[in-house]
Amino acid sequence: MIYVAVSCALIVSIILPVFPKHFLLILLVVCRSLCDIGVAQFDRVGVLAIASGGIAVAAIIGAILCLLSDASFTRVALVWSMLCFVGVWSVVAFQIYGIRSGLLEETVRLVSIVGIFVIAHSVARRRASDYGMAIWMIAPAAIYAISGLVLGFPNMTIDSGRLTASFSHPNAAAAFFGVGCVVSVLLILAGMSSWRIVFLIANACALLLTGSLGGIVAASVGVMVVIALIPNRSPGFRGVWCLAVPLCLAVSFPVFGLSDRLTEFGGQSSTLAPDSFEWRLQNWRLLIGIWREQPFFGYGWGSTSIFIQPLGGPPHSAFVQVLVEAGVVGVVLACCAVVYIVIRSIRSARRGSMFGTLTCGLVAFALVNGFESNLLGYTAAGYLLAALFGISVGAADARSSVVRINPSSSDGKGDDGHVGIFVRFQ
């Protein structure tokens, strides 16, 4: 495995310098979204496991090349902040458990997600943030999911009939397709077209077929946040579209057979089925009890995925996971980062920026979905979110640069550069 990783690193380091960055970004996200075929059924092809490692290496090397070619202050500051956040608590885990292969893999995985953010940020500053890239990142997985069900591909569902497609778990698939729903609604509101509607329908159907209640609710909240903050729309328009979201859910639940999932999720039994909310509550109580033994810095990244599983499963809550793995210090830093992103994005959205609107929708999705899922462990969804956040932040930085160059347009209106940023998106 080490020889394979080294070989991938050498090949990637030779190819990437001449590889278009926007194509690299799309390729990394797409390939990672197709690398977990068969994982949920314990029938994964070995080549895909090796490919996922190669993708992580490519993301890290690509990010380094982006920093070397354009080391802007904003990008370097963001990268160092994120890497310190990853590095400090990786060291904590190594100190407690020793240097284990699982912990090293988790560190590389998290660093590769940061790498995707860096590449996306670089692409956004150079290409005026073409959100059409988001379609190409998400569409292949959605096409595989829908066509695989229709054509009867193997390893498409688990025993209960919930869709996994190319992901490791139905909830992982739901996280990915939920983001796709948020993006597709934003694209439709920016400019209606038939292919954007088809894109929304494909993602929505795939999401509902996963049977993930957390993913469905999170996507609905993210969509409503996007609708509420979309610029240049009347309050009546926003109200009607927001009302349409729960109405669509009410119709979809019986059609897709999700009523049974509600019963299963709310069920209480002595066996504590992992799909029930009671199981989650019990797991959280036990994890919080363990956290109290290491309250300030926790047990480090990857500890709840490998070592700390009181009921034999992961935390099923990103909030509890961060608390146990990063402690109070990590939680405070994470909360400060989220609050800063939300405030900045809302201000940007109120100034008419689609980028701020999308960021708010994605943050809302991540917070709601992360409440009861292992969102931090879903690598494909992590790559997609990192790419979209990177595009949004990079586009905002590019717009700020335009405003500084053209002070007469500092109000953000009537500026040629401002129009240029949105021309591909609209």
CSV table of C-alpha atoms in Angstrom, one decimal, residues 34-394:
chain,number,residue,atom,x,y,z
A,34,LEU,CA,-17.8,7.0,-7.1
A,35,CYS,CA,-15.1,5.3,-4.9
A,36,ASP,CA,-17.3,3.7,-2.3
A,37,ILE,CA,-19.3,1.3,-4.5
A,38,GLY,CA,-19.9,-1.9,-2.6
A,39,VAL,CA,-18.7,-0.6,0.8
A,40,ALA,CA,-22.2,-0.9,2.4
A,41,GLN,CA,-22.5,-4.4,1.1
A,42,PHE,CA,-19.0,-5.4,2.2
A,43,ASP,CA,-18.2,-6.1,-1.5
A,44,ARG,CA,-15.9,-3.2,-2.4
A,45,VAL,CA,-13.5,-3.6,-5.3
A,46,GLY,CA,-9.9,-3.3,-4.1
A,47,VAL,CA,-9.0,-0.9,-6.9
A,48,LEU,CA,-11.5,1.6,-5.6
A,49,ALA,CA,-9.9,1.6,-2.2
A,50,ILE,CA,-6.5,2.3,-3.7
A,51,ALA,CA,-8.1,5.0,-5.9
A,52,SER,CA,-9.5,6.8,-2.9
A,53,GLY,CA,-6.0,7.0,-1.4
A,54,GLY,CA,-4.6,8.3,-4.7
A,55,ILE,CA,-7.4,10.9,-4.8
A,56,ALA,CA,-6.4,12.2,-1.3
A,57,VAL,CA,-2.7,12.4,-2.4
A,58,ALA,CA,-3.7,14.3,-5.6
A,59,ALA,CA,-5.8,16.7,-3.6
A,60,ILE,CA,-3.0,17.5,-1.2
A,61,ILE,CA,-0.4,17.9,-4.0
A,62,GLY,CA,-2.8,20.0,-6.1
A,63,ALA,CA,-3.3,22.3,-3.1
A,64,ILE,CA,0.4,22.7,-2.6
A,65,LEU,CA,0.9,23.7,-6.2
A,66,CYS,CA,-2.0,26.2,-6.0
A,67,LEU,CA,-0.3,27.8,-2.9
A,68,LEU,CA,3.0,28.0,-4.7
A,69,SER,CA,1.5,29.6,-7.8
A,70,ASP,CA,-0.7,32.1,-6.0
A,71,ALA,CA,-0.1,32.4,-2.3
A,72,SER,CA,-2.5,35.2,-1.5
A,73,PHE,CA,-2.7,36.3,2.2
A,74,THR,CA,-6.3,35.3,2.6
A,75,ARG,CA,-5.7,31.8,1.2
A,76,VAL,CA,-2.6,31.2,3.3
A,77,ALA,CA,-4.3,32.4,6.4
A,78,LEU,CA,-7.3,30.2,5.8
A,79,VAL,CA,-5.2,27.2,5.1
A,80,TRP,CA,-2.9,27.6,8.1
A,81,SER,CA,-5.9,28.0,10.4
A,82,MET,CA,-7.5,24.8,9.0
A,83,LEU,CA,-4.3,22.8,9.1
A,84,CYS,CA,-3.6,23.9,12.6
A,85,PHE,CA,-7.1,22.7,13.6
A,86,VAL,CA,-6.4,19.4,12.0
A,87,GLY,CA,-2.8,19.1,13.1
A,88,VAL,CA,-3.2,19.9,16.8
A,89,TRP,CA,-5.9,17.3,17.4
A,90,SER,CA,-4.1,14.7,15.3
A,91,VAL,CA,-1.1,15.1,17.6
A,92,VAL,CA,-3.5,14.7,20.6
A,93,ALA,CA,-4.7,11.3,19.1
A,94,PHE,CA,-1.1,10.2,18.5
A,95,GLN,CA,-0.2,11.1,22.0
A,96,ILE,CA,-3.0,9.0,23.5
A,97,TYR,CA,-3.1,6.0,21.2
A,98,GLY,CA,0.3,6.1,19.5
A,99,ILE,CA,0.9,6.4,15.8
A,100,ARG,CA,-1.6,4.0,14.3
A,101,SER,CA,-2.4,3.5,10.6
A,102,GLY,CA,-6.1,4.4,11.1
A,103,LEU,CA,-5.2,7.7,12.7
A,104,LEU,CA,-2.7,8.5,10.0
A,105,GLU,CA,-5.4,7.8,7.4
A,106,GLU,CA,-7.8,10.1,9.2
A,107,THR,CA,-5.3,12.9,9.2
A,108,VAL,CA,-4.6,12.5,5.5
A,109,ARG,CA,-8.3,12.4,4.8
A,110,LEU,CA,-8.9,15.7,6.7
A,111,VAL,CA,-5.9,17.3,5.1
A,112,SER,CA,-7.1,16.3,1.6
A,113,ILE,CA,-10.5,18.0,2.4
A,114,VAL,CA,-8.5,21.1,3.2
A,115,GLY,CA,-6.7,20.6,-0.1
A,116,ILE,CA,-10.0,20.5,-2.1
A,117,PHE,CA,-10.9,23.8,-0.4
A,118,VAL,CA,-7.6,25.4,-1.5
A,119,ILE,CA,-8.0,24.2,-5.1
A,120,ALA,CA,-11.6,25.5,-5.3
A,121,HIS,CA,-10.6,28.8,-3.8
A,122,SER,CA,-7.8,29.2,-6.5
A,123,VAL,CA,-10.2,28.2,-9.3
A,124,ALA,CA,-12.9,30.7,-8.1
A,125,ARG,CA,-10.4,33.6,-8.1
A,126,ARG,CA,-9.2,32.8,-11.6
A,127,ARG,CA,-12.4,31.7,-13.3
A,128,ALA,CA,-14.9,34.2,-11.7
A,129,SER,CA,-16.5,31.2,-9.9
A,130,ASP,CA,-18.4,29.2,-12.5
A,131,TYR,CA,-21.1,27.4,-10.5
A,132,GLY,CA,-21.7,25.3,-13.5
A,133,MET,CA,-18.8,23.3,-12.1
A,134,ALA,CA,-21.1,22.2,-9.3
A,135,ILE,CA,-23.3,20.4,-11.8
A,136,TRP,CA,-20.4,18.4,-13.1
A,137,MET,CA,-19.3,17.5,-9.6
A,138,ILE,CA,-22.7,16.1,-8.5
A,139,ALA,CA,-24.2,14.8,-11.7
A,140,PRO,CA,-22.2,11.6,-12.3
A,141,ALA,CA,-23.1,10.2,-8.8
A,142,ALA,CA,-26.8,11.1,-9.4
A,143,ILE,CA,-26.8,9.5,-12.8
A,144,TYR,CA,-25.2,6.4,-11.5
A,145,ALA,CA,-27.7,6.2,-8.6
A,146,ILE,CA,-30.8,6.6,-10.8
A,147,SER,CA,-29.6,4.5,-13.8
A,148,GLY,CA,-28.2,1.8,-11.5
A,149,LEU,CA,-31.6,1.4,-9.9
A,150,VAL,CA,-33.4,1.3,-13.2
A,151,LEU,CA,-31.0,-1.1,-14.8
A,152,GLY,CA,-30.6,-3.3,-11.8
A,153,PHE,CA,-26.9,-2.7,-11.0
A,154,PRO,CA,-25.5,-4.8,-8.1
A,155,ASN,CA,-24.8,-3.2,-4.7
A,156,MET,CA,-27.2,-0.3,-5.1
A,157,THR,CA,-29.1,-0.8,-1.9
A,158,ILE,CA,-28.8,-2.3,1.6
A,159,ASP,CA,-31.0,-5.1,2.9
A,160,SER,CA,-33.7,-2.7,4.0
A,161,GLY,CA,-34.0,-1.3,0.4
A,162,ARG,CA,-32.4,2.1,1.2
A,163,LEU,CA,-30.2,3.5,-1.6
A,164,THR,CA,-26.5,3.6,-1.2
A,165,ALA,CA,-25.4,3.7,-4.9
A,166,SER,CA,-21.7,4.7,-4.9
A,167,PHE,CA,-21.5,5.6,-1.2
A,168,SER,CA,-20.6,3.8,2.0
A,169,HIS,CA,-24.0,4.2,3.7
A,170,PRO,CA,-27.5,5.6,2.9
A,171,ASN,CA,-26.8,8.6,5.1
A,172,ALA,CA,-23.6,9.3,3.2
A,173,ALA,CA,-25.5,9.2,0.0
A,174,ALA,CA,-28.1,11.5,1.5
A,175,ALA,CA,-25.5,14.0,2.5
A,176,PHE,CA,-24.1,14.2,-1.0
A,177,PHE,CA,-27.5,14.4,-2.8
A,178,GLY,CA,-28.8,16.8,-0.2
A,179,VAL,CA,-26.1,19.3,-1.1
A,180,GLY,CA,-27.1,18.7,-4.7
A,181,CYS,CA,-30.7,19.7,-3.9
A,182,VAL,CA,-29.5,22.9,-2.3
A,183,VAL,CA,-27.3,23.8,-5.2
A,184,SER,CA,-29.9,22.9,-7.9
A,185,VAL,CA,-32.6,25.1,-6.2
A,186,LEU,CA,-30.2,28.0,-6.2
A,187,LEU,CA,-29.4,27.5,-9.9
A,188,ILE,CA,-33.1,27.4,-10.7
A,189,LEU,CA,-33.8,30.6,-8.8
A,190,ALA,CA,-30.9,32.2,-10.6
A,191,GLY,CA,-32.2,31.3,-14.0
A,192,MET,CA,-34.9,28.7,-14.8
A,193,SER,CA,-34.0,26.1,-17.4
A,194,SER,CA,-35.2,22.5,-18.2
A,195,TRP,CA,-31.8,20.8,-17.5
A,196,ARG,CA,-31.6,22.5,-14.1
A,197,ILE,CA,-35.1,21.2,-13.2
A,198,VAL,CA,-34.0,17.7,-14.3
A,199,PHE,CA,-30.9,18.1,-12.1
A,200,LEU,CA,-33.1,19.0,-9.1
A,201,ILE,CA,-35.5,16.1,-9.7
A,202,ALA,CA,-32.6,13.6,-10.0
A,203,ASN,CA,-31.0,14.7,-6.8
A,204,ALA,CA,-34.3,14.9,-4.9
A,205,CYS,CA,-35.3,11.4,-6.0
A,206,ALA,CA,-31.9,10.0,-5.1
A,207,LEU,CA,-32.1,11.7,-1.7
A,208,LEU,CA,-35.6,10.4,-0.9
A,209,LEU,CA,-34.6,6.9,-2.0
A,210,THR,CA,-31.8,6.8,0.6
A,211,GLY,CA,-34.5,7.0,3.3
A,212,SER,CA,-32.3,9.3,5.4
A,213,LEU,CA,-34.6,11.4,7.5
A,214,GLY,CA,-31.8,13.6,8.7
A,215,GLY,CA,-30.6,14.2,5.1
A,216,ILE,CA,-34.1,15.0,3.9
A,217,VAL,CA,-34.8,17.5,6.7
A,218,ALA,CA,-31.4,19.1,6.3
A,219,ALA,CA,-31.8,19.5,2.6
A,220,SER,CA,-35.3,21.0,3.1
A,221,VAL,CA,-33.9,23.5,5.7
A,222,GLY,CA,-30.9,24.4,3.4
A,223,VAL,CA,-33.3,24.9,0.5
A,224,MET,CA,-35.6,27.2,2.5
A,225,VAL,CA,-32.6,29.2,3.7
A,226,VAL,CA,-31.5,29.7,0.1
A,227,ILE,CA,-35.0,30.8,-0.9
A,228,ALA,CA,-35.3,33.2,2.0
A,229,LEU,CA,-31.9,34.9,1.2
A,230,ILE,CA,-32.1,34.8,-2.6
A,231,PRO,CA,-31.5,38.4,-3.8
A,232,ASN,CA,-33.9,40.4,-6.0
A,233,ARG,CA,-37.1,38.5,-5.1
A,234,SER,CA,-40.2,39.7,-3.4
A,235,PRO,CA,-41.3,38.5,0.1
A,236,GLY,CA,-44.4,36.9,-1.5
A,237,PHE,CA,-42.2,34.9,-3.9
A,238,ARG,CA,-40.0,33.7,-1.1
A,239,GLY,CA,-43.0,32.8,1.0
A,240,VAL,CA,-44.6,30.7,-1.7
A,241,TRP,CA,-41.4,28.8,-2.5
A,242,CYS,CA,-40.7,28.2,1.1
A,243,LEU,CA,-44.2,26.8,1.6
A,244,ALA,CA,-43.7,24.6,-1.4
A,245,VAL,CA,-40.9,22.7,0.3
A,246,PRO,CA,-42.9,21.1,3.1
A,247,LEU,CA,-45.8,20.5,0.7
A,248,CYS,CA,-43.5,18.5,-1.6
A,249,LEU,CA,-42.2,16.5,1.4
A,250,ALA,CA,-45.8,15.7,2.5
A,251,VAL,CA,-46.5,14.3,-1.0
A,252,SER,CA,-43.2,12.5,-1.4
A,253,PHE,CA,-43.2,10.6,1.9
A,254,PRO,CA,-46.0,8.2,1.1
A,255,VAL,CA,-44.9,7.9,-2.5
A,256,PHE,CA,-41.4,6.9,-1.6
A,257,GLY,CA,-42.5,4.8,1.4
A,258,LEU,CA,-40.9,6.9,4.0
A,259,SER,CA,-43.7,6.7,6.6
A,260,ASP,CA,-42.2,3.4,7.8
A,261,ARG,CA,-38.9,5.2,8.3
A,262,LEU,CA,-40.5,7.7,10.7
A,263,THR,CA,-41.8,4.8,12.7
A,264,GLU,CA,-38.5,3.1,12.7
A,265,PHE,CA,-36.6,6.2,13.6
A,266,GLY,CA,-38.9,7.0,16.5
A,267,GLY,CA,-39.1,3.4,17.7
A,268,GLN,CA,-38.0,2.4,21.2
A,269,SER,CA,-37.0,-1.1,22.0
A,270,SER,CA,-34.8,-3.1,24.4
A,271,THR,CA,-32.5,-3.9,21.5
A,272,LEU,CA,-31.8,-0.3,20.7
A,273,ALA,CA,-31.8,-0.6,16.9
A,274,PRO,CA,-29.1,1.7,15.4
A,275,ASP,CA,-31.6,3.3,13.2
A,276,SER,CA,-33.7,4.5,16.1
A,277,PHE,CA,-33.3,7.9,17.8
A,278,GLU,CA,-33.3,6.1,21.2
A,279,TRP,CA,-30.1,4.4,20.2
A,280,ARG,CA,-28.5,7.7,19.3
A,281,LEU,CA,-29.5,9.3,22.6
A,282,GLN,CA,-28.0,6.4,24.5
A,283,ASN,CA,-24.8,6.5,22.4
A,284,TRP,CA,-24.5,10.3,23.0
A,285,ARG,CA,-24.9,9.9,26.8
A,286,LEU,CA,-22.2,7.3,26.9
A,287,LEU,CA,-19.9,9.3,24.7
A,288,ILE,CA,-20.4,12.5,26.8
A,289,GLY,CA,-19.5,10.4,29.9
A,290,ILE,CA,-16.3,9.4,28.2
A,291,TRP,CA,-15.6,13.0,27.2
A,292,ARG,CA,-15.7,14.1,30.8
A,293,GLU,CA,-12.5,12.3,31.4
A,294,GLN,CA,-10.7,14.4,28.8
A,295,PRO,CA,-12.8,17.6,28.7
A,296,PHE,CA,-10.4,20.3,27.3
A,297,PHE,CA,-8.7,18.7,24.3
A,298,GLY,CA,-10.6,15.5,23.9
A,299,TYR,CA,-9.1,12.3,22.4
A,300,GLY,CA,-8.1,13.6,19.0
A,301,TRP,CA,-9.3,13.1,15.4
A,302,GLY,CA,-10.4,9.6,14.5
A,303,SER,CA,-10.8,8.4,18.1
A,304,THR,CA,-14.5,7.9,17.9
A,305,SER,CA,-14.2,6.1,14.5
A,306,ILE,CA,-11.6,3.6,15.8
A,307,PHE,CA,-11.3,3.4,19.5
A,308,ILE,CA,-14.3,5.0,21.3
A,309,GLN,CA,-17.5,3.3,20.3
A,310,PRO,CA,-19.5,2.4,23.5
A,311,LEU,CA,-22.4,0.8,21.5
A,312,GLY,CA,-20.2,-0.5,18.7
A,313,GLY,CA,-20.9,2.3,16.3
A,314,PRO,CA,-19.9,5.8,15.4
A,315,PRO,CA,-21.3,8.9,17.2
A,316,HIS,CA,-24.1,9.6,14.8
A,317,SER,CA,-23.7,13.3,15.6
A,318,ALA,CA,-21.0,15.7,14.3
A,319,PHE,CA,-21.5,17.9,17.4
A,320,VAL,CA,-20.9,15.0,19.9
A,321,GLN,CA,-18.0,13.8,17.7
A,322,VAL,CA,-16.2,17.2,17.8
A,323,LEU,CA,-16.8,17.4,21.5
A,324,VAL,CA,-15.3,14.0,22.2
A,325,GLU,CA,-12.5,14.3,19.7
A,326,ALA,CA,-11.5,18.0,20.1
A,327,GLY,CA,-12.8,18.8,23.6
A,328,VAL,CA,-14.2,22.2,24.7
A,329,VAL,CA,-11.3,24.1,23.1
A,330,GLY,CA,-12.1,22.6,19.7
A,331,VAL,CA,-15.8,23.2,20.1
A,332,VAL,CA,-15.2,26.8,20.9
A,333,LEU,CA,-13.0,27.3,17.9
A,334,ALA,CA,-15.5,25.5,15.6
A,335,CYS,CA,-18.4,27.6,16.9
A,336,CYS,CA,-16.4,30.8,16.3
A,337,ALA,CA,-15.6,29.8,12.8
A,338,VAL,CA,-19.3,28.9,12.0
A,339,VAL,CA,-20.5,32.2,13.5
A,340,TYR,CA,-18.0,34.1,11.5
A,341,ILE,CA,-18.9,32.3,8.3
A,342,VAL,CA,-22.7,32.8,8.9
A,343,ILE,CA,-22.3,36.6,9.7
A,344,ARG,CA,-20.1,37.1,6.6
A,345,SER,CA,-22.4,35.1,4.4
A,346,ILE,CA,-25.6,36.8,5.5
A,347,ARG,CA,-24.0,40.3,4.9
A,348,SER,CA,-22.9,39.1,1.5
A,349,ALA,CA,-26.3,37.7,0.6
A,350,ARG,CA,-28.0,41.0,1.7
A,351,ARG,CA,-25.7,42.8,-0.8
A,352,GLY,CA,-27.1,40.6,-3.5
A,353,SER,CA,-24.4,38.0,-3.7
A,354,MET,CA,-25.4,34.5,-4.8
A,355,PHE,CA,-22.2,33.2,-3.2
A,356,GLY,CA,-23.3,34.4,0.3
A,357,THR,CA,-26.8,32.8,-0.3
A,358,LEU,CA,-25.3,29.5,-1.2
A,359,THR,CA,-22.9,29.5,1.8
A,360,CYS,CA,-25.7,30.2,4.2
A,361,GLY,CA,-27.8,27.3,2.7
A,362,LEU,CA,-24.8,24.9,2.9
A,363,VAL,CA,-24.1,25.9,6.5
A,364,ALA,CA,-27.7,25.4,7.4
A,365,PHE,CA,-27.7,22.0,5.7
A,366,ALA,CA,-24.4,20.9,7.4
A,367,LEU,CA,-25.6,22.0,10.9
A,368,VAL,CA,-29.0,20.2,10.6
A,369,ASN,CA,-27.6,17.1,9.0
A,370,GLY,CA,-24.6,16.9,11.3
A,371,PHE,CA,-26.9,17.0,14.4
A,372,GLU,CA,-27.8,13.3,13.9
A,373,SER,CA,-25.4,11.9,11.4
A,374,ASN,CA,-21.7,11.1,10.9
A,375,LEU,CA,-21.3,14.0,8.4
A,376,LEU,CA,-17.7,14.5,9.3
A,377,GLY,CA,-16.9,11.0,8.3
A,378,TYR,CA,-18.5,11.2,4.8
A,379,THR,CA,-15.5,11.9,2.6
A,380,ALA,CA,-17.4,12.4,-0.7
A,381,ALA,CA,-19.8,14.9,0.9
A,382,GLY,CA,-16.8,16.5,2.6
A,383,TYR,CA,-15.1,17.0,-0.7
A,384,LEU,CA,-18.2,18.5,-2.3
A,385,LEU,CA,-18.8,20.9,0.6
A,386,ALA,CA,-15.2,21.9,0.7
A,387,ALA,CA,-15.3,22.6,-3.1
A,388,LEU,CA,-18.5,24.7,-2.8
A,389,PHE,CA,-17.3,26.6,0.2
A,390,GLY,CA,-13.9,27.2,-1.5
A,391,ILE,CA,-15.7,28.5,-4.6
A,392,SER,CA,-17.9,30.8,-2.6
A,393,VAL,CA,-15.0,32.2,-0.5
A,394,GLY,CA,-12.8,32.6,-3.5
